[in-house]
Coordinates of C-alpha atoms and ligand atoms in Angstrom, one line a residue:
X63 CA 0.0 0.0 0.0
X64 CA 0.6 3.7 -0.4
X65 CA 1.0 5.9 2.5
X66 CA 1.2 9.5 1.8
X67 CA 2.2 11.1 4.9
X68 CA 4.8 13.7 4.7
X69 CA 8.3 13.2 5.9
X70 CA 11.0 15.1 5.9
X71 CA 15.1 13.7 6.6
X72 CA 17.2 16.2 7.9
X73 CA 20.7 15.2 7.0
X74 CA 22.0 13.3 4.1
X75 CA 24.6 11.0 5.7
X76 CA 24.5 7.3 5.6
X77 CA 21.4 7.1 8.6
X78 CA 19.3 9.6 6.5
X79 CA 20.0 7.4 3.3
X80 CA 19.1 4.6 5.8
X81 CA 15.9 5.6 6.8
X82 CA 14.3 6.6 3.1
X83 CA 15.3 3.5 2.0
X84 CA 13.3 1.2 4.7
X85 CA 10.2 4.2 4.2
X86 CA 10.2 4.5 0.4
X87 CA 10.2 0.6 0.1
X88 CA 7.3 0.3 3.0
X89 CA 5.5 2.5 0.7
X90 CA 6.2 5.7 1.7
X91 CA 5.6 8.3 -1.1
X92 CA 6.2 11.8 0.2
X93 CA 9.7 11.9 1.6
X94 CA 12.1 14.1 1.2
X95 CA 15.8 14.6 2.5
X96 CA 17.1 17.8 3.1
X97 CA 20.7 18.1 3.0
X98 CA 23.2 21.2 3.9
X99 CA 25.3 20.2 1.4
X100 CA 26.6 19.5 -2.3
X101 CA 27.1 15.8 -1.9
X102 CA 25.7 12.4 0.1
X103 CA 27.4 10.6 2.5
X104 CA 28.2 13.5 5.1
X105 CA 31.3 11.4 7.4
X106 CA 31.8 8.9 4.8
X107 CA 34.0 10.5 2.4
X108 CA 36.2 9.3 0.3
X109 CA 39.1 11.3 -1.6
X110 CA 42.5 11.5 -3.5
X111 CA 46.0 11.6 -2.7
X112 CA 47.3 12.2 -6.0
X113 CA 45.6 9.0 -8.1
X114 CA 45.7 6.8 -5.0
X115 CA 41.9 5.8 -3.0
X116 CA 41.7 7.4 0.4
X117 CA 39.0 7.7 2.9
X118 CA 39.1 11.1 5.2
X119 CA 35.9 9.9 6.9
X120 CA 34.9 6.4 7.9
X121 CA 37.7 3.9 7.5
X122 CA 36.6 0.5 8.6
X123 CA 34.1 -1.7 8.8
X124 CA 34.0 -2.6 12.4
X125 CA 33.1 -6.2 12.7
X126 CA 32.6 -7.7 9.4
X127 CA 30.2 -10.7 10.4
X128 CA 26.5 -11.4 9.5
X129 CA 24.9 -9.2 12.2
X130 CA 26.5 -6.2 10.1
X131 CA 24.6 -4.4 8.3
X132 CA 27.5 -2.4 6.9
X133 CA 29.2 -6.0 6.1
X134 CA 25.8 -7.0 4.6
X135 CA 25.1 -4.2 2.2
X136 CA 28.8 -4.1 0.8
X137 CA 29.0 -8.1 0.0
X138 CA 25.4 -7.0 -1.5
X139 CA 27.0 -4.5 -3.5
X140 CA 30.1 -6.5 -4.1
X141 CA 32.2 -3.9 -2.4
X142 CA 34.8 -5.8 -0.8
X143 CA 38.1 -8.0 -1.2
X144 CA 37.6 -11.7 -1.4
X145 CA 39.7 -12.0 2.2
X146 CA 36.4 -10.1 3.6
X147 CA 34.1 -12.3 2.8
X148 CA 35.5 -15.6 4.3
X149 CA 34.1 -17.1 7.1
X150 CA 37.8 -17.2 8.7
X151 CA 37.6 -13.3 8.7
X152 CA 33.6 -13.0 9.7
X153 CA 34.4 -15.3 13.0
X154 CA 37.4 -13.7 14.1
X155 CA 36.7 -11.9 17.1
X156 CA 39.1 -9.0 18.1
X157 CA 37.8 -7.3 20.6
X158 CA 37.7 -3.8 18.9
X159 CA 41.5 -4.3 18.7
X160 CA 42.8 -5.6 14.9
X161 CA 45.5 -7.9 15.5
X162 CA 48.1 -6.0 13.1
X163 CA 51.5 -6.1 13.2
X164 CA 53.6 -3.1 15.0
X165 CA 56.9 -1.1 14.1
X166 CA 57.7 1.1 17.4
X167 CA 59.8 4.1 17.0
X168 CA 60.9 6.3 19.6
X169 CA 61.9 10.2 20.2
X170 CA 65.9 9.3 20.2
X171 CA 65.9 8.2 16.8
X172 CA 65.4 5.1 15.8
X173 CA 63.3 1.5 16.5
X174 CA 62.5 0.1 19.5
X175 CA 62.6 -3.5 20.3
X176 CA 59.2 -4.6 20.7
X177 CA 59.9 -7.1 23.3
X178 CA 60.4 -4.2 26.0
X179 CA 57.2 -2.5 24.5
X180 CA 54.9 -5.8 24.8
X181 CA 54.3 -5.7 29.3
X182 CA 53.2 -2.1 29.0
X183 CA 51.0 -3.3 25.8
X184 CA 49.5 -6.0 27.3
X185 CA 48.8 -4.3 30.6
X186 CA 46.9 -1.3 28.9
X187 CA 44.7 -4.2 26.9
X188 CA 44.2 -5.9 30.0
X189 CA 42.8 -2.5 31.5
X190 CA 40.8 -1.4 28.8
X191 CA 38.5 -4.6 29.1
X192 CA 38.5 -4.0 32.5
X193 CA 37.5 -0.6 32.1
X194 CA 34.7 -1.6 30.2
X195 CA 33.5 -4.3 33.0
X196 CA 31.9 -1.1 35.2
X197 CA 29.1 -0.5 33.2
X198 CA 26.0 -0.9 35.0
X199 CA 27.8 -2.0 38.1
X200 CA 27.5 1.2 39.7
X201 CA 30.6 1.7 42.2
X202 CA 33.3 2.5 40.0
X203 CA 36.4 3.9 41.8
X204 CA 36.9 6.4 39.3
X205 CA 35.2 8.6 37.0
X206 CA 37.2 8.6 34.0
X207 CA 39.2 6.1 32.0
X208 CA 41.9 8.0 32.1
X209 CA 42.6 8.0 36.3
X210 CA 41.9 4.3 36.2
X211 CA 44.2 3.4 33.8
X212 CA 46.8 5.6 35.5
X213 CA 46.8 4.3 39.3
X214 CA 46.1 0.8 38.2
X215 CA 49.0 0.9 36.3
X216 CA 51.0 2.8 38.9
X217 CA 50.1 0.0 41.4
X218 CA 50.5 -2.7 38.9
X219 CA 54.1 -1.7 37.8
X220 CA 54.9 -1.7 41.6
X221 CA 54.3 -5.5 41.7
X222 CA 54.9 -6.8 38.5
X223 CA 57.8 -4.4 37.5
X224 CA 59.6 -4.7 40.5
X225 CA 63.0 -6.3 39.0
X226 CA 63.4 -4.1 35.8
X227 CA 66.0 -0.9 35.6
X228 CA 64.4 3.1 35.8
X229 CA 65.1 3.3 31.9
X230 CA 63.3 0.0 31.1
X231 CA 60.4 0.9 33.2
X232 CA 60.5 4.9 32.4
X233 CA 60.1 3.3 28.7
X234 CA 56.9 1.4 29.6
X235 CA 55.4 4.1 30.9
X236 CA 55.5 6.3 27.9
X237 CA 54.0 3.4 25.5
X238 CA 51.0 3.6 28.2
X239 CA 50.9 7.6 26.8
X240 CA 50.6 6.4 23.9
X241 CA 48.4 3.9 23.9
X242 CA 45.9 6.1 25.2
X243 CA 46.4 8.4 22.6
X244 CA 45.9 6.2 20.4
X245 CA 42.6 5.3 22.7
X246 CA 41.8 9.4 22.2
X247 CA 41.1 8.6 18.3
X248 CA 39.3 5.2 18.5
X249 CA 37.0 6.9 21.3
X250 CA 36.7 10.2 19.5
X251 CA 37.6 12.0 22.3
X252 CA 40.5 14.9 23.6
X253 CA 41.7 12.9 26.3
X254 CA 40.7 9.6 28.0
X255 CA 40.0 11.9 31.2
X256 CA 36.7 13.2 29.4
X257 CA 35.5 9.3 28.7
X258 CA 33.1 7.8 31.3
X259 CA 34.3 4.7 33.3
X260 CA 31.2 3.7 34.5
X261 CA 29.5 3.8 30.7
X262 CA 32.9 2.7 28.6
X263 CA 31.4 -0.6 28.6
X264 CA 28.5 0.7 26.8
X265 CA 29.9 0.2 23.5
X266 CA 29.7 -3.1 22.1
X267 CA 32.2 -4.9 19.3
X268 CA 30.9 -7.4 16.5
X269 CA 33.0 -10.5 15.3
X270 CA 35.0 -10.2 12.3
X271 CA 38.6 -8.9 11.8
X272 CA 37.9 -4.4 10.1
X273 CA 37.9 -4.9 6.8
X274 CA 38.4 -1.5 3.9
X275 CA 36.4 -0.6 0.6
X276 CA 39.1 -1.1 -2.2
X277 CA 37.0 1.0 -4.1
X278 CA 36.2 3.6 -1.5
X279 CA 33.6 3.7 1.4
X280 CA 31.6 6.2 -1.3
X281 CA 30.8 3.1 -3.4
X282 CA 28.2 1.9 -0.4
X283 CA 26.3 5.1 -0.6
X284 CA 26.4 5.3 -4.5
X285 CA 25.2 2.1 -4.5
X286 CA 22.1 2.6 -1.9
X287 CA 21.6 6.3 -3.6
X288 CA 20.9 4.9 -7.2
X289 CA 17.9 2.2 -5.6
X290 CA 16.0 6.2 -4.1
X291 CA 14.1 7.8 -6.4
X292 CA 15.5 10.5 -8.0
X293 CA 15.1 14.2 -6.7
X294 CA 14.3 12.7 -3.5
X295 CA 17.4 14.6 -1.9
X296 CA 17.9 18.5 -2.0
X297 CA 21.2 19.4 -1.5
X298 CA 22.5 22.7 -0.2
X299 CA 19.4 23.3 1.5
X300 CA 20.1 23.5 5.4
X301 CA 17.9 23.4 7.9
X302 CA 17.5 26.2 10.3
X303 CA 14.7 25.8 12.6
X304 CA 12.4 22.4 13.1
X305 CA 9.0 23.6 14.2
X306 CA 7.0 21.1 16.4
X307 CA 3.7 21.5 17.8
X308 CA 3.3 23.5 15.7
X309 CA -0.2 25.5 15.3
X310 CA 0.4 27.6 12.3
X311 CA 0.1 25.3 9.8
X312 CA -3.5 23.9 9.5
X313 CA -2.6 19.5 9.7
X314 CA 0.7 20.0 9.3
X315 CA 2.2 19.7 13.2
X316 CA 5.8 20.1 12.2
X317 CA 7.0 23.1 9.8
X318 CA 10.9 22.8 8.5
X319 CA 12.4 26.4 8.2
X320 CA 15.3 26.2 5.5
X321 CA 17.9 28.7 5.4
X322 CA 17.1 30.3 2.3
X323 CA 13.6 31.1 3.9
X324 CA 11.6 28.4 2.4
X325 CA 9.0 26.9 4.8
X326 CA 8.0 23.4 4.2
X327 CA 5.4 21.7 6.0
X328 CA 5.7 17.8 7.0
X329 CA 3.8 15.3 9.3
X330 CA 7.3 13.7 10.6
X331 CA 10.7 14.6 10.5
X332 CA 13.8 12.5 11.2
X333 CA 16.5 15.0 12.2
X334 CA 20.2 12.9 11.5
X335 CA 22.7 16.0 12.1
X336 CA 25.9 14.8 13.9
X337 CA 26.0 15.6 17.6
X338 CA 28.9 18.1 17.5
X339 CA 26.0 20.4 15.2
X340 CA 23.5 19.8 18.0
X341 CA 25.9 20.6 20.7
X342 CA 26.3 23.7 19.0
X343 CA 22.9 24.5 16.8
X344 CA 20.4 23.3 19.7
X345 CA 18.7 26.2 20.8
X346 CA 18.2 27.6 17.2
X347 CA 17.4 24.6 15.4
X348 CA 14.1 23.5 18.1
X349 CA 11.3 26.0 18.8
X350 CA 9.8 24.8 21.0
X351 CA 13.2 23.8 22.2
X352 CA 14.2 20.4 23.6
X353 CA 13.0 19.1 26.7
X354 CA 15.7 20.0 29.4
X355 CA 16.5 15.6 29.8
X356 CA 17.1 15.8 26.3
X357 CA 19.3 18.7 26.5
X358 CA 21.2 17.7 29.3
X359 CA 22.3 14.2 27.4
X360 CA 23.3 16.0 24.3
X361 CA 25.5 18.3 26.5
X362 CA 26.8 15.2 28.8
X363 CA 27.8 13.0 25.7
X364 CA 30.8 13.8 24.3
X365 CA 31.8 14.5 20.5
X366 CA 35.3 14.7 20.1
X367 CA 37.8 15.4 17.1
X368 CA 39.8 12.6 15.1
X369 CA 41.8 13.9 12.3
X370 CA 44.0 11.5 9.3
X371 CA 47.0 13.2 8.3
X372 CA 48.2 11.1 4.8
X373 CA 51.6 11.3 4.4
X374 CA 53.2 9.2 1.0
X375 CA 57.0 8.4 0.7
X376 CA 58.7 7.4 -2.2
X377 CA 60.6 4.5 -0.4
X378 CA 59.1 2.9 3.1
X379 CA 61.1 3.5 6.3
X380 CA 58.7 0.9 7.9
X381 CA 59.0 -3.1 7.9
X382 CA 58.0 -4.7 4.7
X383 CA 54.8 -6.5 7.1
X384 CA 54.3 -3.3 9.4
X385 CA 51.0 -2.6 9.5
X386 CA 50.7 0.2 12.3
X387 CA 53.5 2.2 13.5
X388 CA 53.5 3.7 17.1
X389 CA 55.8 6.9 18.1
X390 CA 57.2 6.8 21.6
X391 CA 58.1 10.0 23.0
X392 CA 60.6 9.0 25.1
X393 CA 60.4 12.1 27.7
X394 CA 56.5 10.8 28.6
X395 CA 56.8 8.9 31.6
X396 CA 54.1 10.7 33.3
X397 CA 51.5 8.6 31.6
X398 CA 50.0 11.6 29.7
X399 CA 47.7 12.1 26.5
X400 CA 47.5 15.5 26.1
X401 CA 50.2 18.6 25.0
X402 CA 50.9 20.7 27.8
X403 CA 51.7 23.5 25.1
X404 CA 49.4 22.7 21.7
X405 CA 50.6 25.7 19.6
X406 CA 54.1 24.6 20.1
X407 CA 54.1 21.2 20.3
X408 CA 50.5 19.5 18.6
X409 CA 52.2 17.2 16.7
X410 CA 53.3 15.2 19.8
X411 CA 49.5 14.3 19.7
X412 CA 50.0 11.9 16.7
X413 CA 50.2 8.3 18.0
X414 CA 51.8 7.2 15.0
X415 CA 50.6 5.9 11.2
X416 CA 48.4 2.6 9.9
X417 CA 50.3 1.7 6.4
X418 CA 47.7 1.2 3.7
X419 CA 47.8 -1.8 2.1
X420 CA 48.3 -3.7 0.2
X421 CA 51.7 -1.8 -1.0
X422 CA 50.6 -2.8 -4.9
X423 CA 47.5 -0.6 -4.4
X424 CA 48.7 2.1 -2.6
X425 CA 52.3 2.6 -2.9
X426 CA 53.6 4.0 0.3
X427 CA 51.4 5.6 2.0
X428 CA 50.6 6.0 5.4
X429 CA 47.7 7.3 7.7
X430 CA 48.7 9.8 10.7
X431 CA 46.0 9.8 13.5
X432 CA 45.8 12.8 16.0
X433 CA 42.6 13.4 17.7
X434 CA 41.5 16.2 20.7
X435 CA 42.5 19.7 20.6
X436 CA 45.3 19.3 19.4
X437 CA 43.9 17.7 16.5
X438 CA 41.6 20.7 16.3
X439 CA 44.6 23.4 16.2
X440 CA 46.2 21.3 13.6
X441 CA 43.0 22.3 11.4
X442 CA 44.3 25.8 11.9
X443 CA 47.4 25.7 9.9
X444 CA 47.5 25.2 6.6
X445 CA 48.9 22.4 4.6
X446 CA 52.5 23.5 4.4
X447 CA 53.1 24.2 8.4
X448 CA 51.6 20.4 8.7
X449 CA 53.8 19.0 6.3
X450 CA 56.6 20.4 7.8
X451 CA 55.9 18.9 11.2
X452 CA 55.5 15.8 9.8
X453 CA 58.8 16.0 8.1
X454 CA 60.3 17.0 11.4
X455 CA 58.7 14.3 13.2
X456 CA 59.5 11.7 10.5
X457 CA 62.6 12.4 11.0
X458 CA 63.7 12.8 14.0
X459 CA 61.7 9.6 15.0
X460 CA 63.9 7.8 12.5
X461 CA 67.1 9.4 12.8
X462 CA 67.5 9.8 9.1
X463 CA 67.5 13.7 8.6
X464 CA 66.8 13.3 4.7
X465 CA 63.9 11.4 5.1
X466 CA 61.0 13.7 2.6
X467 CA 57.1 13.4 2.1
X468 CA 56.1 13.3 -1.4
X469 CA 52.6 14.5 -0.5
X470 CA 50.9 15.3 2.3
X471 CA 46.7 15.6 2.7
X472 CA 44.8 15.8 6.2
X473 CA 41.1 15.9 7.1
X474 CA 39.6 18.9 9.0
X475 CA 36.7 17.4 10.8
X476 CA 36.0 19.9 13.5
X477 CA 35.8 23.1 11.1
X478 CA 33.3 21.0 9.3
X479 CA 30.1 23.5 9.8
X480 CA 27.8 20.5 9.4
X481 CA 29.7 18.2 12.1
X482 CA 31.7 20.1 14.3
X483 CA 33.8 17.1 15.3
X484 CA 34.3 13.3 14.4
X485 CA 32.1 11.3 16.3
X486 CA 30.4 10.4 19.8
X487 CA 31.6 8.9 23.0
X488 CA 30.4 8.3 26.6
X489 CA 31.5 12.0 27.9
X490 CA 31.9 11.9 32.0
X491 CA 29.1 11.5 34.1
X492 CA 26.8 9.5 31.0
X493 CA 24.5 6.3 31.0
X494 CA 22.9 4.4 29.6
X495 CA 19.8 7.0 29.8
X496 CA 21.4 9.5 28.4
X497 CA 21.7 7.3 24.6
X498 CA 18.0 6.3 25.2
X499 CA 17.4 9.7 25.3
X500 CA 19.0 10.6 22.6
X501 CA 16.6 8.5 20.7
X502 CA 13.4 9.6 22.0
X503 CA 10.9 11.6 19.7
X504 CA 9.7 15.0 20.3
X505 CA 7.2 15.0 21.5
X506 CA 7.8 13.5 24.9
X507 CA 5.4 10.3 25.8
X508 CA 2.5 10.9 27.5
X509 CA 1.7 14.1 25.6
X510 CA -1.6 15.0 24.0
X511 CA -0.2 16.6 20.7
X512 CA 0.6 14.5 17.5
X513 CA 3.1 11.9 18.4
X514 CA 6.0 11.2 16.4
X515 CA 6.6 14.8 15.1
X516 CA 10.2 14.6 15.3
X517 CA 12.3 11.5 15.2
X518 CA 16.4 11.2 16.0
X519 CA 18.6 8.5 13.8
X520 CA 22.2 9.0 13.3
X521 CA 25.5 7.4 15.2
X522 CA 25.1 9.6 18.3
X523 CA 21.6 8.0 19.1
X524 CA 22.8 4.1 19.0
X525 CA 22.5 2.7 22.5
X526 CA 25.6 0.6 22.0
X527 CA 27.5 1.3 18.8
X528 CA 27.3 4.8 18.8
X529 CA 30.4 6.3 16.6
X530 CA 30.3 3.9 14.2
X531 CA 28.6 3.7 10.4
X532 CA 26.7 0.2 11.3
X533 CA 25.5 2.1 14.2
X534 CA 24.2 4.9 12.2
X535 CA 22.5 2.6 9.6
X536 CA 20.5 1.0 12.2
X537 CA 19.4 3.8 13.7
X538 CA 18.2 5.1 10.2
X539 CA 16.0 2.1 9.9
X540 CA 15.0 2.0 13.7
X541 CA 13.0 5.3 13.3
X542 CA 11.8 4.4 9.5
X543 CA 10.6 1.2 11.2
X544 CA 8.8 3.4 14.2
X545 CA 6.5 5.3 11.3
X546 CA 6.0 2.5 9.6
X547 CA 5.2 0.4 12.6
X548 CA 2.6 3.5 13.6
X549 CA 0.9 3.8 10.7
X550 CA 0.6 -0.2 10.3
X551 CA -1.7 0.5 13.7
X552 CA -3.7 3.4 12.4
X553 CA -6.9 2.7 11.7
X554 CA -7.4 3.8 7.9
X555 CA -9.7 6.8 8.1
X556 CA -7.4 7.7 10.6
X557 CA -4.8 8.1 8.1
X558 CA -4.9 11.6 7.2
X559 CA -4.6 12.2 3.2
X560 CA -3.6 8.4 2.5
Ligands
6YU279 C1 33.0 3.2 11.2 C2 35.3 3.7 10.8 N1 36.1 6.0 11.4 C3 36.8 8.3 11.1 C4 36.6 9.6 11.0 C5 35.2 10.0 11.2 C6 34.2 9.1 11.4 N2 33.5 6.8 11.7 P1 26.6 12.0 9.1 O1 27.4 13.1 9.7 O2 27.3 11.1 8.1 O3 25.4 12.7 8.3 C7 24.7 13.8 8.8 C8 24.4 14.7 7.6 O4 23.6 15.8 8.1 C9 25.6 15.3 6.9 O5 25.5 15.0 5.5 C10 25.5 16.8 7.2 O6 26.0 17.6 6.1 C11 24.0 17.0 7.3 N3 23.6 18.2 8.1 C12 24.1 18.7 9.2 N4 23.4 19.8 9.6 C13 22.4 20.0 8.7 C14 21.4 20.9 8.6 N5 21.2 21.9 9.5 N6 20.5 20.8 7.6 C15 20.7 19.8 6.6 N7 21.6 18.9 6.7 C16 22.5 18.9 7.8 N8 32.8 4.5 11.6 O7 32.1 2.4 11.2 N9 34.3 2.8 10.8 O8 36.4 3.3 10.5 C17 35.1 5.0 11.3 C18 35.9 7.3 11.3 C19 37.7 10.5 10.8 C20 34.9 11.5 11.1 C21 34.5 7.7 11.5 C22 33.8 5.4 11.6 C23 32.2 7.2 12.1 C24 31.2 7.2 11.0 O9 31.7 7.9 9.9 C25 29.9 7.8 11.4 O10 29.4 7.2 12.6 C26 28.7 7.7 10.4 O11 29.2 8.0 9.1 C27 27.7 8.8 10.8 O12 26.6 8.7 9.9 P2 25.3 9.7 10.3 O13 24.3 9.5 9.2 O14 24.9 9.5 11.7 O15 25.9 11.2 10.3 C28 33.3 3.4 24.7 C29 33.9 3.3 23.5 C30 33.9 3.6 22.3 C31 34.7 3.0 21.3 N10 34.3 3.5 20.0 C32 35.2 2.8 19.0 C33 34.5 2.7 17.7 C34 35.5 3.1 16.8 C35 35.0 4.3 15.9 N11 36.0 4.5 15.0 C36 36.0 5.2 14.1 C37 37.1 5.2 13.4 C38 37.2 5.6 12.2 C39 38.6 5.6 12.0

């Protein structure tokens, strides 16, 4: 059947695509998606470093296995490598953590031998699934991540690192500040001092060893774009102001205000903008404006930055099977992951590269990964004072002092007007609430008005894989399936114009 209520998507990205999909194949006939800008796919983006493939959004997919969507869609699609696809790689089950194989350099010049890195490595592993064992326990003896790890260790290294020499142990102590730097860009977040302890656990992992798109993540969203109708999207058309209850329009309880002035009238609208815009955009984009438990979980969740710095060589300085390389500052004993001075020193804020492979498809090129304020300064300067930190780093991390980037390209995620950051994570003091109210439409339950005016989909309202692209796609679907599922129970001459 044919339902003709009027919907409108705020937000072109992969949960707005999502959601039109399930709605226009239930028989939806009147939706529309309203996008601020010239393309699809808002934080899946794929690019170019000179002719080479490279994604300055979404990288992986995280947990390749059958309760995937992501996973699903691309073997759909025929988006991925063969290696993908085997059940080897679906059952593999990582923990969040791919099992690649290291290169460690440090701040002296020069490798490091991984068997003095591997204690502090495993110890920080160790304490990250541990970290993630408070959630819903209630009791947990410290706020953040970030203190835990830091007096666990302390203690632990008292016991178990009794026997080893100050430079050995001053060594393992500044791998722990980089690991959780590197633990700053998976989470999204400035510092592991701004993540919840009690709601790390939160986020859930899937099976399956990350997999890439050799073509590009883009191919997933051409490929979903091409089975919507055309025209269905508008591009360049932001939204400014979502009004709900709203009593001007005769039927119509929700009016979209563009920014160009036009007024467009709808029964429903999904609103999918990232939670860095609503952070920022809240009390203009709502009238009347959220409810105050609503407001209070978008401001207690955090949205952090994560920013790829590409750097290619002409030769490798890395290990033929490296697949991540980790920089070790070797003055960073104190367990730290943030700069005490970011104009001067930012760059210290880099964990280290992941090497794209394979090497025939790519060449050499490698994937810098800086993430908090740091990150955000970094957006600041332009493309020549980055490359020239990275050639300083390179170099003095290596000890080679002719070592030369060919090309350099990073992604500026937080100056993004339409995202204001990378993506979400469990900000100090959240719960479990605060994602279910993330997800709750406007208006509140228990009201008399219309229900369902306004609907939330998009990463930041996944109860347990928040920040990822899976995430995001079922939460598109979750809120297509809520209007379907409403007006399955409508009693036809209830349904208004249909
Ligand atoms: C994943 C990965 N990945 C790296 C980097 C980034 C992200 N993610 P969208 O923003 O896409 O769409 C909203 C649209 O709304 C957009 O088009 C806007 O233009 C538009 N809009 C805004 N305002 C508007 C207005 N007013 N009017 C009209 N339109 C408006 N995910 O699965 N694998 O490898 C990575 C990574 C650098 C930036 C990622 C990854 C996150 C995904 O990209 C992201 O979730 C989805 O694309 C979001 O889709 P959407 O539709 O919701 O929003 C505890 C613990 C936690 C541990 N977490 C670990 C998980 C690891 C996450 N890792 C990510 C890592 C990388 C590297």
């Amino acid at each position: 059947r044919s339902v003709n209520a009027k919907i409108i998507i705020i937000g072109c990205g992969i949960s707005g695509i999502s959601a039109a999909h399930r709605l226009v194949k239930a028989g939806f006939n009147d939706v529309r998606i309203l996008e601020a800008t010239s393309r699809s796919g808002g934080r899946i983006k794929t690019g170019r470093l000179g002719n080479k493939i490279v994604e300055i959004g979404a990288n992986w997919i995280h947990g390749p296995c059958e309760e995937n969507p992501v996973f699903c869609l691309a073997r759909q699609y025929r988006l991925l490598d063969p290696e993908a696809l085997t059940p080897e790689n679906q059952a593999m089950d990582i923990g969040g953590h791919p099992p690649w194989t290291p290169n460690f350099f440090g701040s002296s010049g020069g490798k490091l031998n991984a068997e003095d890195i591997y204690p502090a490595q495993q110890m920080f592993l160790e304490l990250l699934n541990e970290s993630s064992e408070f959630q819903g326990q209630k009791g947990e003896p410290w706020s953040c991540v970030g203190d835990f790890i830091r007096s666990e260790v302390q203690q632990r290294a008292e016991e178990q690192w009794k026997d080893i020499d100050a430079t050995s142990r001053s060594l393992r102590l500044c791998v722990i500040s980089n690991m959780l730097k590197v633990e700053c860009c998976v989470n999204g977040a400035h510092s592991m001092d701004e993540v919840s302890l009690g709601a790390f656990g939160l986020y859930k992992t899937l099976p399956g060893n990350d997999c890439t798109f050799p073509g590009g993540y883009e191919g997933l969203i051409k490929n979903l774009m091409s089975e919507l109708p055309s025209g269905l999207v508008t591009y360049n058309r932001p939204v400014r102001c979502v009004h709900w209850n709203n009593t001007e329009e005769r039927g119509n309880p929700v009016m979209v205000e563009c920014d160009d002035g036009e007024r467009i009238a709808a029964d429903h609208v999904i609103c999918t903008v990232p939670l860095g815009y609503l952070k920022k955009h809240h009390s203009t984009l709502f009238h009347p404006p959220l409810p105050l438990h609503k407001l209070c979980s978008v401001q207690r969740l955090g949205f952090g930055t994560n920013n790829k710095i590409f750097v290619e060589f002409d030769a490798p300085w890395w290990d033929a099977d490296c697949e991540v390389i980790y920089l070790v500052w070797e003055d960073e004993d104190a367990m730290v992951d943030e700069v005490p001075d970011v104009q001067r020193s930012w760059i210290k804020k880099l964990f280290g590269f992941t090497v794209l492979k394979p090497t025939e498809r790519y060449g050499h090129v490698l994937c810098g990964w800086i993430a908090g304020h740091e990150s955000e300064y970094m957006e600041t300067l332009s493309e020549q004072e980055v490359t020239q930190a990275v050639t300083q780093l390179v170099r003095r991390f290596t000890g080679n002092p002719t070592v030369t980037p060919k090309r350099v390209f990073r992604s500026q995620w937080f100056h993004d007007p339409w995202t204001c950051g990378s993506y979400t994570h469990p900000g100090k003091g959240c719960s479990e609430q605060d994602l279910d109210n993330m997800m709750e439409p406007l208006p509140s339950k228990g009201s008399q008005s219309q229900p369902l005016q306004v609907l939330f989909a998009g990463e930041a309202t996944h109860p347990c894989y928040f920040s990822t692209v899976h995430g995001a796609v079922l939460t598109g679907w979750r809120e297509a399936d809520r209007l379907i599922s409403h007006y399955s129970s409508v009693r036809p001459f209830e349904l208004r114009k249909s």
